[in-house]
Amino acid sequence: MFEIIYLSLAILLAVLTLAPLSWSQVWWIRGLDFPRLQLSVVLSVLLIVGFVVIRDWTSVTAVAMGLIIGCLVCQLWWVVPYTALFPKEVKAVDVGGAGARLRIMTANVLTPNRNSDGLIKLVRDYTPDVLVTLESDGWWGEQLEAIEENYPHTVKVPLDNLYGMHLYSRLPLSDISIEYLIEDDKPSIHCFIELPTGQKVKAHFVHPAPPSPTENEESEERDGELLLVAKHVEPEKHPTIVTGDLNDVAWSRTTLLFRKLSGLLDPRVGRGMFNTFHADYWFARWPLDHIFHSHHFALVSMTRLPGFGSDHFPLLTELALAPGENGAGDGPSPDKDDKEAADEIVDKAMA
């Protein structure tokens, strides 16, 4: 009986492991990209149970054990880069040696959440240069007027559909555009941020919809928007950042393709996952809120801030212009197949 149960669990976990390796955009398959760490824990437990319980090895238990080991290796291959076991992709620089710095806070507020005081306190305590809020409607916009004395440069897109967006900056903004890249009700903000040194940084703030049975049954809209932004990024011309709630995990194939096409770096690689969702369930968390940047920057600090009633934790990242610290080719680069896959995904999303 134990053998049958053990093999059945191994087969189930093999399906859950292998399904997201396909390019299928069906919501439940893409959703399996998320819990790779959790599945790694389950597989590790089953592996230990097998070694402890199994005394007389049979072909059934051997096959089950082989599946479990193979699946565990596969899952860890995706998540280990987001641990301290992996080399850092972005060089660190201490505050004393940092050049022009930029502190950015990304906060998905959860529209029905009414603890605006909690977010305002975090802003005042951590003093970011730039705050972007996601899921912020008109009510949130009214509450956040309290910080506008210190953040006079604003872009406001209040919406009641969970995709509103507000941008607050201490630093001057220019060439501001609000784009609806794929879906008519899902905005993104694009602008230049002028640092005190006069250097301008191109910034893209995004929040595509997730694949889910209640929103988009496939991930084509999310994937298409991310890859369309990647195509428009020009790190060879300007220091660049992309940040927001991508509704995708750091290790997914789409996020990796985004990084290849954009040439941007991920400061989490070699440091940690910085899981921002779900704030209420410690056992079901993954990194949905992201920041990527061009090679012009080094990392001063990256912090997941305390919660304030949202289902997301805010993410605070401090970058410093540090020419020469990171090379232009330090991140992953695309090949011909990557470019063709991206073109196909974008064309499908825009059709």
CSV table of C-alpha atoms in Angstrom, one decimal:
chain,number,residue,atom,x,y,z
A,1,MET,CA,0.0,0.0,0.0
A,2,PHE,CA,2.8,2.4,0.9
A,3,GLU,CA,4.5,1.7,-2.5
A,4,ILE,CA,1.3,2.7,-4.4
A,5,ILE,CA,0.7,5.9,-2.4
A,6,TYR,CA,4.4,6.8,-2.7
A,7,LEU,CA,4.5,6.2,-6.5
A,8,SER,CA,1.2,8.1,-6.9
A,9,LEU,CA,2.5,11.1,-5.1
A,10,ALA,CA,5.7,11.0,-7.1
A,11,ILE,CA,3.8,10.9,-10.4
A,12,LEU,CA,1.6,13.8,-9.3
A,13,LEU,CA,4.6,15.9,-8.4
A,14,ALA,CA,6.2,15.0,-11.7
A,15,VAL,CA,3.2,16.4,-13.5
A,16,LEU,CA,3.2,19.6,-11.4
A,17,THR,CA,6.9,20.0,-12.1
A,18,LEU,CA,6.9,19.3,-15.8
A,19,ALA,CA,3.7,21.1,-16.9
A,20,PRO,CA,5.1,24.6,-16.5
A,21,LEU,CA,8.1,23.7,-18.7
A,22,SER,CA,5.8,24.0,-21.6
A,23,TRP,CA,5.0,27.3,-23.3
A,24,SER,CA,1.3,26.8,-22.7
A,25,GLN,CA,-0.3,30.0,-21.5
A,26,VAL,CA,-3.3,28.3,-19.8
A,27,TRP,CA,-3.8,29.9,-16.4
A,28,TRP,CA,-3.4,26.8,-14.2
A,29,ILE,CA,-0.2,25.7,-16.0
A,30,ARG,CA,1.4,29.1,-15.7
A,31,GLY,CA,0.2,29.2,-12.0
A,32,LEU,CA,2.5,26.2,-11.4
A,33,ASP,CA,5.5,28.5,-12.0
A,34,PHE,CA,4.8,30.2,-8.6
A,35,PRO,CA,5.1,27.5,-5.9
A,36,ARG,CA,8.5,26.0,-6.9
A,37,LEU,CA,9.9,26.6,-3.5
A,38,GLN,CA,6.9,25.0,-1.8
A,39,LEU,CA,7.0,22.0,-4.1
A,40,SER,CA,10.8,21.7,-3.4
A,41,VAL,CA,9.9,21.4,0.3
A,42,VAL,CA,7.3,18.8,-0.3
A,43,LEU,CA,9.7,16.8,-2.6
A,44,SER,CA,12.4,17.0,0.1
A,45,VAL,CA,10.0,15.7,2.7
A,46,LEU,CA,9.0,12.8,0.5
A,47,LEU,CA,12.7,12.1,-0.2
A,48,ILE,CA,13.5,11.9,3.5
A,49,VAL,CA,10.4,9.7,4.1
A,50,GLY,CA,11.5,7.3,1.4
A,51,PHE,CA,15.0,6.9,2.8
A,52,VAL,CA,13.6,6.4,6.3
A,53,VAL,CA,10.7,4.1,5.6
A,54,ILE,CA,11.8,2.0,2.6
A,55,ARG,CA,13.7,-1.1,3.7
A,56,ASP,CA,13.1,-3.5,0.8
A,57,TRP,CA,13.6,-1.7,-2.5
A,58,THR,CA,11.4,-2.7,-5.4
A,59,SER,CA,11.1,-1.5,-8.9
A,60,VAL,CA,8.1,0.6,-7.8
A,61,THR,CA,9.9,2.4,-5.0
A,62,ALA,CA,13.0,2.8,-7.1
A,63,VAL,CA,10.9,4.5,-9.9
A,64,ALA,CA,9.1,6.7,-7.3
A,65,MET,CA,12.4,7.7,-5.7
A,66,GLY,CA,13.9,8.5,-9.1
A,67,LEU,CA,11.0,10.7,-10.0
A,68,ILE,CA,11.2,12.6,-6.7
A,69,ILE,CA,14.9,13.2,-7.0
A,70,GLY,CA,14.6,14.3,-10.6
A,71,CYS,CA,11.7,16.7,-9.8
A,72,LEU,CA,13.6,18.1,-6.8
A,73,VAL,CA,16.6,18.8,-9.0
A,74,CYS,CA,14.4,20.5,-11.6
A,75,GLN,CA,12.6,22.7,-9.0
A,76,LEU,CA,15.9,23.7,-7.3
A,77,TRP,CA,17.4,24.6,-10.7
A,78,TRP,CA,14.8,27.4,-11.0
A,79,VAL,CA,14.9,28.7,-7.4
A,80,VAL,CA,18.5,28.4,-6.3
A,81,PRO,CA,19.6,31.5,-8.3
A,82,TYR,CA,17.4,33.5,-5.9
A,83,THR,CA,19.4,32.3,-2.8
A,84,ALA,CA,22.7,33.2,-1.4
A,85,LEU,CA,24.1,30.0,-2.8
A,86,PHE,CA,24.3,31.6,-6.3
A,87,PRO,CA,26.7,34.4,-7.5
A,88,LYS,CA,25.3,37.9,-7.2
A,89,GLU,CA,24.2,39.4,-10.6
A,90,VAL,CA,24.4,43.0,-9.3
A,91,LYS,CA,27.4,44.3,-7.5
A,92,ALA,CA,26.8,45.9,-4.1
A,93,VAL,CA,28.1,49.3,-3.1
A,94,ASP,CA,28.1,50.8,0.4
A,95,VAL,CA,26.4,54.1,1.2
A,96,GLY,CA,29.7,55.9,1.7
A,97,GLY,CA,31.0,54.9,-1.7
A,98,ALA,CA,27.7,55.4,-3.6
A,99,GLY,CA,27.3,58.0,-6.3
A,100,ALA,CA,23.9,59.5,-7.2
A,101,ARG,CA,21.3,57.3,-5.5
A,102,LEU,CA,17.7,56.5,-6.2
A,103,ARG,CA,15.3,55.0,-3.6
A,104,ILE,CA,12.2,53.4,-5.0
A,105,MET,CA,9.2,52.0,-3.1
A,106,THR,CA,6.8,49.8,-4.9
A,107,ALA,CA,3.5,49.1,-3.0
A,108,ASN,CA,0.4,47.2,-4.1
A,109,VAL,CA,-2.1,48.7,-1.8
A,110,LEU,CA,-5.0,46.2,-2.3
A,111,THR,CA,-7.9,48.5,-3.4
A,112,PRO,CA,-10.4,47.6,-0.5
A,113,ASN,CA,-7.6,48.0,2.1
A,114,ARG,CA,-8.3,51.2,4.1
A,115,ASN,CA,-5.1,51.4,6.1
A,116,SER,CA,-3.7,54.3,4.3
A,117,ASP,CA,-2.1,55.6,7.5
A,118,GLY,CA,0.1,52.5,7.5
A,119,LEU,CA,1.4,53.2,4.1
A,120,ILE,CA,1.9,56.9,4.8
A,121,LYS,CA,3.9,56.0,7.9
A,122,LEU,CA,6.1,53.7,5.9
A,123,VAL,CA,6.8,56.4,3.4
A,124,ARG,CA,7.7,58.8,6.1
A,125,ASP,CA,9.9,56.3,8.0
A,126,TYR,CA,11.8,55.1,4.9
A,127,THR,CA,11.7,58.3,2.8
A,128,PRO,CA,11.9,56.9,-0.7
A,129,ASP,CA,12.7,59.2,-3.6
A,130,VAL,CA,9.9,57.6,-5.6
A,131,LEU,CA,6.7,55.8,-4.5
A,132,VAL,CA,4.6,53.9,-7.0
A,133,THR,CA,1.3,52.5,-5.7
A,134,LEU,CA,-0.6,49.8,-7.5
A,135,GLU,CA,-4.4,49.0,-7.2
A,136,SER,CA,-4.9,52.5,-6.0
A,137,ASP,CA,-8.3,54.1,-6.8
A,138,GLY,CA,-9.6,57.6,-6.2
A,139,TRP,CA,-10.0,57.0,-2.4
A,140,TRP,CA,-6.3,56.0,-2.2
A,141,GLY,CA,-5.4,59.1,-4.2
A,142,GLU,CA,-7.2,61.3,-1.8
A,143,GLN,CA,-5.5,59.8,1.2
A,144,LEU,CA,-2.0,60.0,-0.3
A,145,GLU,CA,-2.4,63.8,-0.8
A,146,ALA,CA,-1.0,63.9,2.7
A,147,ILE,CA,2.5,63.1,1.3
A,148,GLU,CA,2.4,65.5,-1.7
A,149,GLU,CA,4.1,68.3,0.2
A,150,ASN,CA,7.2,66.2,0.1
A,151,TYR,CA,6.4,64.5,-3.2
A,152,PRO,CA,5.3,67.3,-5.5
A,153,HIS,CA,5.8,65.5,-8.8
A,154,THR,CA,2.9,63.1,-9.4
A,155,VAL,CA,1.2,61.0,-12.0
A,156,LYS,CA,-2.2,59.8,-11.1
A,157,VAL,CA,-4.3,57.1,-12.8
A,158,PRO,CA,-7.1,56.3,-10.3
A,159,LEU,CA,-9.1,53.3,-11.4
A,160,ASP,CA,-11.7,51.1,-9.7
A,161,ASN,CA,-10.8,47.9,-11.5
A,162,LEU,CA,-7.8,46.9,-9.3
A,163,TYR,CA,-5.4,48.4,-11.8
A,164,GLY,CA,-5.1,52.1,-10.8
A,165,MET,CA,-1.6,53.5,-10.4
A,166,HIS,CA,-0.2,56.5,-8.6
A,167,LEU,CA,3.4,57.8,-8.9
A,168,TYR,CA,4.8,60.2,-6.3
A,169,SER,CA,8.4,61.6,-6.6
A,170,ARG,CA,10.6,64.0,-4.7
A,171,LEU,CA,12.6,64.3,-8.0
A,172,PRO,CA,11.5,66.0,-11.2
A,173,LEU,CA,9.7,63.9,-13.8
A,174,SER,CA,9.7,64.5,-17.5
A,175,ASP,CA,8.5,63.0,-20.8
A,176,ILE,CA,5.6,61.4,-18.9
A,177,SER,CA,3.3,59.0,-20.8
A,178,ILE,CA,0.5,56.8,-19.6
A,179,GLU,CA,0.2,53.8,-21.9
A,180,TYR,CA,-2.3,51.0,-22.2
A,181,LEU,CA,0.0,48.6,-24.0
A,182,ILE,CA,-2.1,45.5,-24.3
A,183,GLU,CA,-5.4,45.9,-22.5
A,184,ASP,CA,-7.5,49.1,-22.6
A,185,ASP,CA,-8.0,49.2,-18.8
A,186,LYS,CA,-4.5,48.2,-17.6
A,187,PRO,CA,-2.2,51.3,-17.5
A,188,SER,CA,1.5,51.6,-17.3
A,189,ILE,CA,3.5,54.8,-16.6
A,190,HIS,CA,6.7,55.7,-18.4
A,191,CYS,CA,8.9,58.8,-17.7
A,192,PHE,CA,12.3,60.1,-16.9
A,193,ILE,CA,13.4,60.7,-13.3
A,194,GLU,CA,16.0,63.5,-12.9
A,195,LEU,CA,18.5,62.8,-10.2
A,196,PRO,CA,20.1,65.7,-8.2
A,197,THR,CA,23.2,65.4,-10.4
A,198,GLY,CA,21.1,66.1,-13.5
A,199,GLN,CA,21.4,62.5,-14.8
A,200,LYS,CA,18.0,61.3,-16.1
A,201,VAL,CA,16.8,57.7,-15.5
A,202,LYS,CA,14.2,56.1,-17.8
A,203,ALA,CA,11.5,54.5,-15.6
A,204,HIS,CA,8.7,52.1,-16.5
A,205,PHE,CA,6.0,51.3,-14.0
A,206,VAL,CA,3.9,48.3,-14.9
A,207,HIS,CA,1.1,46.1,-13.5
A,208,PRO,CA,-0.2,43.6,-16.0
A,209,ALA,CA,-3.1,41.3,-15.2
A,210,PRO,CA,-2.4,37.8,-14.0
A,211,PRO,CA,-3.6,34.6,-15.7
A,212,SER,CA,-6.5,33.3,-13.6
A,213,PRO,CA,-10.0,32.0,-14.0
A,214,THR,CA,-11.5,35.3,-12.8
A,215,GLU,CA,-9.4,37.6,-15.1
A,216,ASN,CA,-7.5,36.2,-18.1
A,217,GLU,CA,-7.8,32.5,-18.7
A,218,GLU,CA,-4.4,32.6,-20.4
A,219,SER,CA,-1.2,34.5,-19.7
A,220,GLU,CA,-0.9,36.1,-23.1
A,221,GLU,CA,-1.9,39.6,-22.0
A,222,ARG,CA,0.6,39.6,-19.1
A,223,ASP,CA,3.4,38.0,-21.0
A,224,GLY,CA,2.7,40.3,-24.0
A,225,GLU,CA,2.9,43.4,-21.9
A,226,LEU,CA,6.1,42.4,-20.2
A,227,LEU,CA,7.8,41.5,-23.4
A,228,LEU,CA,6.6,44.7,-25.1
A,229,VAL,CA,8.1,46.7,-22.3
A,230,ALA,CA,11.3,44.7,-22.7
A,231,LYS,CA,11.4,45.6,-26.4
A,232,HIS,CA,11.1,49.3,-25.7
A,233,VAL,CA,13.9,49.4,-23.1
A,234,GLU,CA,17.1,51.0,-24.3
A,235,PRO,CA,19.7,50.6,-21.6
A,236,GLU,CA,22.4,51.5,-24.1
A,237,LYS,CA,20.9,55.0,-24.2
A,238,HIS,CA,19.8,55.7,-20.7
A,239,PRO,CA,20.1,54.3,-17.2
A,240,THR,CA,16.8,52.4,-16.9
A,241,ILE,CA,14.6,50.8,-14.3
A,242,VAL,CA,11.4,48.7,-14.6
A,243,THR,CA,9.4,48.1,-11.5
A,244,GLY,CA,5.9,47.1,-10.4
A,245,ASP,CA,3.7,44.1,-9.7
A,246,LEU,CA,4.4,41.9,-12.6
A,247,ASN,CA,2.0,39.1,-11.5
A,248,ASP,CA,4.8,36.7,-12.3
A,249,VAL,CA,7.6,35.2,-10.3
A,250,ALA,CA,11.2,35.9,-10.7
A,251,TRP,CA,12.1,32.5,-12.0
A,252,SER,CA,9.4,32.0,-14.7
A,253,ARG,CA,10.3,31.5,-18.3
A,254,THR,CA,8.5,34.8,-19.2
A,255,THR,CA,10.5,36.8,-16.6
A,256,LEU,CA,13.7,35.2,-17.8
A,257,LEU,CA,12.8,36.1,-21.4
A,258,PHE,CA,12.0,39.6,-20.3
A,259,ARG,CA,15.4,39.9,-18.8
A,260,LYS,CA,17.1,38.6,-21.9
A,261,LEU,CA,15.3,40.9,-24.3
A,262,SER,CA,15.7,44.0,-22.1
A,263,GLY,CA,19.3,43.5,-21.0
A,264,LEU,CA,18.3,44.5,-17.5
A,265,LEU,CA,19.7,43.0,-14.3
A,266,ASP,CA,17.9,41.5,-11.3
A,267,PRO,CA,19.4,42.5,-7.9
A,268,ARG,CA,17.7,39.5,-6.2
A,269,VAL,CA,19.9,37.0,-8.0
A,270,GLY,CA,22.4,35.7,-5.5
A,271,ARG,CA,20.7,37.5,-2.6
A,272,GLY,CA,17.2,36.2,-1.9
A,273,MET,CA,13.6,35.9,-3.2
A,274,PHE,CA,12.2,38.9,-1.3
A,275,ASN,CA,8.7,37.3,-1.4
A,276,THR,CA,6.1,40.1,-1.5
A,277,PHE,CA,2.9,38.1,-1.9
A,278,HIS,CA,0.9,36.8,0.0
A,279,ALA,CA,1.3,38.9,3.1
A,280,ASP,CA,-1.2,36.9,5.1
A,281,TYR,CA,0.1,33.4,4.4
A,282,TRP,CA,3.8,32.7,5.2
A,283,PHE,CA,3.6,29.3,3.7
A,284,ALA,CA,2.4,30.5,0.3
A,285,ARG,CA,4.6,33.5,-0.7
A,286,TRP,CA,6.4,34.3,-3.8
A,287,PRO,CA,8.1,37.3,-5.4
A,288,LEU,CA,5.5,39.2,-7.5
A,289,ASP,CA,6.8,42.7,-7.1
A,290,HIS,CA,9.9,43.4,-9.0
A,291,ILE,CA,12.6,45.8,-9.9
A,292,PHE,CA,15.0,45.4,-12.8
A,293,HIS,CA,17.7,47.9,-13.8
A,294,SER,CA,20.4,48.6,-16.3
A,295,HIS,CA,24.1,48.0,-15.8
A,296,HIS,CA,24.6,51.6,-14.8
A,297,PHE,CA,23.5,50.9,-11.3
A,298,ALA,CA,24.8,49.0,-8.3
A,299,LEU,CA,22.8,48.0,-5.3
A,300,VAL,CA,22.9,49.8,-2.0
A,301,SER,CA,20.0,48.0,-0.3
A,302,MET,CA,16.9,46.0,-1.0
A,303,THR,CA,14.3,45.5,1.7
A,304,ARG,CA,10.9,43.9,2.0
A,305,LEU,CA,9.0,46.4,4.3
A,306,PRO,CA,6.4,45.6,6.9
A,307,GLY,CA,2.8,45.0,5.8
A,308,PHE,CA,0.1,47.6,6.1
A,309,GLY,CA,-3.1,45.6,5.5
A,310,SER,CA,-2.5,44.8,1.8
A,311,ASP,CA,-2.0,41.3,0.5
A,312,HIS,CA,1.4,42.5,-0.8
A,313,PHE,CA,4.4,43.7,1.2
A,314,PRO,CA,6.0,46.9,-0.1
A,315,LEU,CA,9.5,46.6,-1.7
A,316,LEU,CA,12.1,49.3,-1.1
A,317,THR,CA,15.2,49.3,-3.3
A,318,GLU,CA,18.1,51.8,-3.2
A,319,LEU,CA,20.3,51.9,-6.3
A,320,ALA,CA,23.4,54.0,-7.0
A,321,LEU,CA,24.9,55.0,-10.3
A,322,ALA,CA,28.1,53.1,-10.4
A,323,PRO,CA,29.7,53.1,-13.8
A,324,GLY,CA,31.9,50.0,-14.3
A,325,GLU,CA,30.6,48.0,-11.4
A,326,ASN,CA,28.3,45.9,-13.7
A,327,GLY,CA,29.1,45.1,-17.3
A,328,ALA,CA,26.6,45.7,-20.1
A,329,GLY,CA,26.5,41.9,-20.7
A,330,ASP,CA,26.3,40.7,-17.1
A,331,GLY,CA,22.7,39.6,-17.4
A,332,PRO,CA,21.2,36.9,-19.6
A,333,SER,CA,21.2,37.6,-23.4
A,334,PRO,CA,18.7,36.4,-26.0
A,335,ASP,CA,19.3,34.1,-28.9
A,336,LYS,CA,17.4,33.8,-32.1
A,337,ASP,CA,14.8,31.4,-30.6
A,338,ASP,CA,14.2,33.8,-27.7
A,339,LYS,CA,13.5,36.7,-30.1
A,340,GLU,CA,11.2,34.6,-32.2
A,341,ALA,CA,9.3,33.4,-29.1
A,342,ALA,CA,8.9,37.0,-27.8
A,343,ASP,CA,7.6,38.2,-31.2
A,344,GLU,CA,5.1,35.4,-31.3
A,345,ILE,CA,3.9,36.1,-27.8
A,346,VAL,CA,3.6,39.9,-28.4
A,347,ASP,CA,1.8,39.4,-31.7
A,348,LYS,CA,-0.7,37.0,-30.1
A,349,ALA,CA,-1.4,39.4,-27.2
A,350,MET,CA,-2.0,42.4,-29.5
A,351,ALA,CA,-4.1,40.5,-32.0
